[in-house]
mmCIF file with all atom_site columns, C-alpha atoms in Angstrom:
data_model
loop_
_atom_site.group_PDB
_atom_site.id
_atom_site.type_symbol
_atom_site.label_atom_id
_atom_site.label_alt_id
_atom_site.label_comp_id
_atom_site.label_asym_id
_atom_site.label_entity_id
_atom_site.label_seq_id
_atom_site.pdbx_PDB_ins_code
_atom_site.Cartn_x
_atom_site.Cartn_y
_atom_site.Cartn_z
_atom_site.occupancy
_atom_site.B_iso_or_equiv
_atom_site.pdbx_formal_charge
_atom_site.auth_seq_id
_atom_site.auth_comp_id
_atom_site.auth_asym_id
_atom_site.auth_atom_id
_atom_site.pdbx_PDB_model_num
ATOM 1  C CA . UNK H 1 1  ? 92.782  66.105  89.962  1.00 52.00 ? 1  UNK H CA 1
ATOM 2  C CA . UNK H 1 2  ? 91.859  66.958  93.566  1.00 54.00 ? 2  UNK H CA 1
ATOM 3  C CA . UNK H 1 3  ? 95.537  67.141  94.519  1.00 52.00 ? 3  UNK H CA 1
ATOM 4  C CA . UNK H 1 4  ? 96.196  69.517  91.625  1.00 50.00 ? 4  UNK H CA 1
ATOM 5  C CA . UNK H 1 5  ? 93.364  71.823  92.705  1.00 50.00 ? 5  UNK H CA 1
ATOM 6  C CA . UNK H 1 6  ? 94.542  71.873  96.310  1.00 48.00 ? 6  UNK H CA 1
ATOM 7  C CA . UNK H 1 7  ? 98.127  72.633  95.358  1.00 47.00 ? 7  UNK H CA 1
ATOM 8  C CA . UNK H 1 8  ? 97.076  75.549  93.148  1.00 47.00 ? 8  UNK H CA 1
ATOM 9  C CA . UNK H 1 9  ? 95.022  77.010  96.007  1.00 47.00 ? 9  UNK H CA 1
ATOM 10 C CA . UNK H 1 10 ? 98.008  76.743  98.330  1.00 46.00 ? 10 UNK H CA 1
ATOM 11 C CA . UNK H 1 11 ? 100.188 78.581  95.818  1.00 44.00 ? 11 UNK H CA 1
ATOM 12 C CA . UNK H 1 12 ? 97.574  81.298  95.381  1.00 50.00 ? 12 UNK H CA 1
ATOM 13 C CA . UNK H 1 13 ? 97.590  82.220  99.079  1.00 50.00 ? 13 UNK H CA 1
ATOM 14 C CA . UNK H 1 14 ? 101.338 82.123  99.647  1.00 56.00 ? 14 UNK H CA 1
ATOM 15 C CA . UNK H 1 15 ? 102.924 85.267  101.045 1.00 66.00 ? 15 UNK H CA 1
ATOM 16 C CA . UNK H 1 16 ? 105.197 87.304  98.811  1.00 68.00 ? 16 UNK H CA 1
ATOM 17 C CA . UNK H 1 17 ? 108.888 87.453  99.654  1.00 79.00 ? 17 UNK H CA 1
ATOM 18 C CA . UNK H 1 18 ? 109.852 90.824  101.215 1.00 76.00 ? 18 UNK H CA 1
ATOM 19 C CA . UNK H 1 19 ? 111.863 91.905  98.158  1.00 78.00 ? 19 UNK H CA 1
ATOM 20 C CA . UNK H 1 20 ? 108.955 91.042  95.858  1.00 86.00 ? 20 UNK H CA 1
ATOM 21 C CA . UNK H 1 21 ? 106.511 92.940  98.104  1.00 89.00 ? 21 UNK H CA 1
ATOM 22 C CA . UNK H 1 22 ? 108.763 96.013  98.088  1.00 93.00 ? 22 UNK H CA 1
ATOM 23 C CA . UNK H 1 23 ? 109.043 95.922  94.297  1.00 95.00 ? 23 UNK H CA 1
ATOM 24 C CA . UNK H 1 24 ? 105.258 95.672  94.022  1.00 94.00 ? 24 UNK H CA 1
ATOM 25 C CA . UNK H 1 25 ? 104.889 98.649  96.392  1.00 96.00 ? 25 UNK H CA 1
ATOM 26 C CA . UNK H 1 26 ? 107.450 100.613 94.374  1.00 97.00 ? 26 UNK H CA 1
ATOM 27 C CA . UNK H 1 27 ? 105.508 99.906  91.168  1.00 97.00 ? 27 UNK H CA 1
ATOM 28 C CA . UNK H 1 28 ? 102.334 101.333 92.749  1.00 98.00 ? 28 UNK H CA 1
ATOM 29 C CA . UNK H 1 29 ? 104.149 104.515 93.759  1.00 98.00 ? 29 UNK H CA 1
ATOM 30 C CA . UNK H 1 30 ? 105.917 104.931 90.399  1.00 98.00 ? 30 UNK H CA 1
ATOM 31 C CA . UNK H 1 31 ? 102.564 104.462 88.615  1.00 98.00 ? 31 UNK H CA 1
ATOM 32 C CA . UNK H 1 32 ? 101.134 107.220 90.821  1.00 98.00 ? 32 UNK H CA 1
ATOM 33 C CA . UNK H 1 33 ? 103.976 109.559 89.798  1.00 97.00 ? 33 UNK H CA 1
ATOM 34 C CA . UNK H 1 34 ? 103.378 108.695 86.137  1.00 97.00 ? 34 UNK H CA 1
ATOM 35 C CA . UNK H 1 35 ? 99.699  109.623 86.490  1.00 96.00 ? 35 UNK H CA 1
ATOM 36 C CA . UNK H 1 36 ? 100.494 113.017 88.043  1.00 96.00 ? 36 UNK H CA 1
ATOM 37 C CA . UNK H 1 37 ? 102.791 115.085 85.825  1.00 94.00 ? 37 UNK H CA 1
ATOM 38 C CA . UNK H 1 38 ? 103.758 117.601 88.484  1.00 95.00 ? 38 UNK H CA 1
ATOM 39 C CA . UNK H 1 39 ? 104.768 114.822 90.873  1.00 97.00 ? 39 UNK H CA 1
ATOM 40 C CA . UNK H 1 40 ? 106.912 113.185 88.182  1.00 96.00 ? 40 UNK H CA 1
ATOM 41 C CA . UNK H 1 41 ? 108.444 116.484 87.046  1.00 96.00 ? 41 UNK H CA 1
ATOM 42 C CA . UNK H 1 42 ? 109.374 117.648 90.552  1.00 96.00 ? 42 UNK H CA 1
ATOM 43 C CA . UNK H 1 43 ? 110.036 114.262 92.168  1.00 97.00 ? 43 UNK H CA 1
ATOM 44 C CA . UNK H 1 44 ? 112.492 114.419 95.075  1.00 98.00 ? 44 UNK H CA 1
ATOM 45 C CA . UNK H 1 45 ? 112.329 110.865 96.421  1.00 98.00 ? 45 UNK H CA 1
ATOM 46 C CA . UNK H 1 46 ? 110.241 107.734 96.894  1.00 98.00 ? 46 UNK H CA 1
ATOM 47 C CA . UNK H 1 47 ? 110.499 106.115 100.330 1.00 98.00 ? 47 UNK H CA 1
ATOM 48 C CA . UNK H 1 48 ? 109.260 102.530 100.036 1.00 96.00 ? 48 UNK H CA 1
ATOM 49 C CA . UNK H 1 49 ? 109.747 101.833 103.764 1.00 95.00 ? 49 UNK H CA 1
ATOM 50 C CA . UNK H 1 50 ? 107.476 104.730 104.790 1.00 97.00 ? 50 UNK H CA 1
ATOM 51 C CA . UNK H 1 51 ? 105.239 104.513 101.681 1.00 98.00 ? 51 UNK H CA 1
ATOM 52 C CA . UNK H 1 52 ? 105.766 108.185 100.824 1.00 98.00 ? 52 UNK H CA 1
ATOM 53 C CA . UNK H 1 53 ? 106.500 110.102 97.627  1.00 98.00 ? 53 UNK H CA 1
ATOM 54 C CA . UNK H 1 54 ? 108.003 113.588 98.027  1.00 98.00 ? 54 UNK H CA 1
ATOM 55 C CA . UNK H 1 55 ? 108.031 116.263 95.334  1.00 97.00 ? 55 UNK H CA 1
ATOM 56 C CA . UNK H 1 56 ? 108.599 120.013 95.294  1.00 94.00 ? 56 UNK H CA 1
ATOM 57 C CA . UNK H 1 57 ? 109.431 121.505 98.684  1.00 91.00 ? 57 UNK H CA 1
ATOM 58 C CA . UNK H 1 58 ? 107.328 119.905 101.404 1.00 95.00 ? 58 UNK H CA 1
ATOM 59 C CA . UNK H 1 59 ? 104.797 118.082 99.201  1.00 98.00 ? 59 UNK H CA 1
ATOM 60 C CA . UNK H 1 60 ? 104.172 114.453 100.068 1.00 98.00 ? 60 UNK H CA 1
ATOM 61 C CA . UNK H 1 61 ? 101.778 111.731 98.957  1.00 98.00 ? 61 UNK H CA 1
ATOM 62 C CA . UNK H 1 62 ? 101.158 109.007 101.517 1.00 99.00 ? 62 UNK H CA 1
ATOM 63 C CA . UNK H 1 63 ? 100.123 105.459 100.746 1.00 98.00 ? 63 UNK H CA 1
ATOM 64 C CA . UNK H 1 64 ? 98.677  102.799 103.026 1.00 97.00 ? 64 UNK H CA 1
ATOM 65 C CA . UNK H 1 65 ? 97.814  99.158  102.861 1.00 93.00 ? 65 UNK H CA 1
ATOM 66 C CA . UNK H 1 66 ? 94.120  98.299  103.302 1.00 91.00 ? 66 UNK H CA 1
ATOM 67 C CA . UNK H 1 67 ? 93.331  96.181  106.349 1.00 86.00 ? 67 UNK H CA 1
ATOM 68 C CA . UNK H 1 68 ? 92.180  92.681  105.497 1.00 79.00 ? 68 UNK H CA 1
ATOM 69 C CA . UNK H 1 69 ? 90.365  90.376  107.883 1.00 78.00 ? 69 UNK H CA 1
ATOM 70 C CA . UNK H 1 70 ? 91.847  86.880  107.815 1.00 73.00 ? 70 UNK H CA 1
ATOM 71 C CA . UNK H 1 71 ? 92.293  83.768  109.920 1.00 76.00 ? 71 UNK H CA 1
ATOM 72 C CA . UNK H 1 72 ? 95.080  83.597  112.541 1.00 77.00 ? 72 UNK H CA 1
ATOM 73 C CA . UNK H 1 73 ? 98.350  82.201  111.153 1.00 76.00 ? 73 UNK H CA 1
ATOM 74 C CA . UNK H 1 74 ? 97.282  83.181  107.634 1.00 74.00 ? 74 UNK H CA 1
ATOM 75 C CA . UNK H 1 75 ? 100.287 83.666  105.366 1.00 72.00 ? 75 UNK H CA 1
ATOM 76 C CA . UNK H 1 76 ? 98.687  85.175  102.283 1.00 71.00 ? 76 UNK H CA 1
ATOM 77 C CA . UNK H 1 77 ? 99.971  88.146  100.305 1.00 76.00 ? 77 UNK H CA 1
ATOM 78 C CA . UNK H 1 78 ? 99.432  91.647  101.632 1.00 81.00 ? 78 UNK H CA 1
ATOM 79 C CA . UNK H 1 79 ? 96.952  93.886  99.809  1.00 88.00 ? 79 UNK H CA 1
ATOM 80 C CA . UNK H 1 80 ? 98.422  96.363  97.303  1.00 92.00 ? 80 UNK H CA 1
ATOM 81 C CA . UNK H 1 81 ? 99.294  99.837  98.507  1.00 96.00 ? 81 UNK H CA 1
ATOM 82 C CA . UNK H 1 82 ? 96.634  102.475 97.881  1.00 97.00 ? 82 UNK H CA 1
ATOM 83 C CA . UNK H 1 83 ? 96.992  106.240 97.632  1.00 97.00 ? 83 UNK H CA 1
ATOM 84 C CA . UNK H 1 84 ? 95.830  107.661 100.955 1.00 97.00 ? 84 UNK H CA 1
ATOM 85 C CA . UNK H 1 85 ? 96.418  111.412 101.071 1.00 97.00 ? 85 UNK H CA 1
ATOM 86 C CA . UNK H 1 86 ? 98.593  114.324 100.018 1.00 97.00 ? 86 UNK H CA 1
ATOM 87 C CA . UNK H 1 87 ? 99.398  117.590 101.743 1.00 97.00 ? 87 UNK H CA 1
ATOM 88 C CA . UNK H 1 88 ? 99.560  119.449 98.393  1.00 96.00 ? 88 UNK H CA 1
ATOM 89 C CA . UNK H 1 89 ? 97.038  119.896 95.595  1.00 92.00 ? 89 UNK H CA 1
ATOM 90 C CA . UNK H 1 90 ? 97.222  117.264 92.858  1.00 92.00 ? 90 UNK H CA 1
ATOM 91 C CA . UNK H 1 91 ? 96.175  118.075 89.312  1.00 80.00 ? 91 UNK H CA 1
ATOM 92 C CA . UNK H 1 92 ? 93.161  116.089 88.087  1.00 63.00 ? 92 UNK H CA 1
#
């Protein structure tokens, strides 16, 4: 029983593979576009590497990953991307 509990904890803190992390980040950004009709309607591109969505001419929404305090050599998953800012007005 103790071994089972320890192994499940180890699985819970494992880091995500880079391709899985990028897909998770992409999902966050696509969900953002779905929630903002103008962004979805005038979408130009989604840059997962830079965590930016561009729509219309010159409008961008920037995302960032919250900083998490952890122990050195910690290999847990990164926090989910969060909407940070936009240089254009977003509808409510």
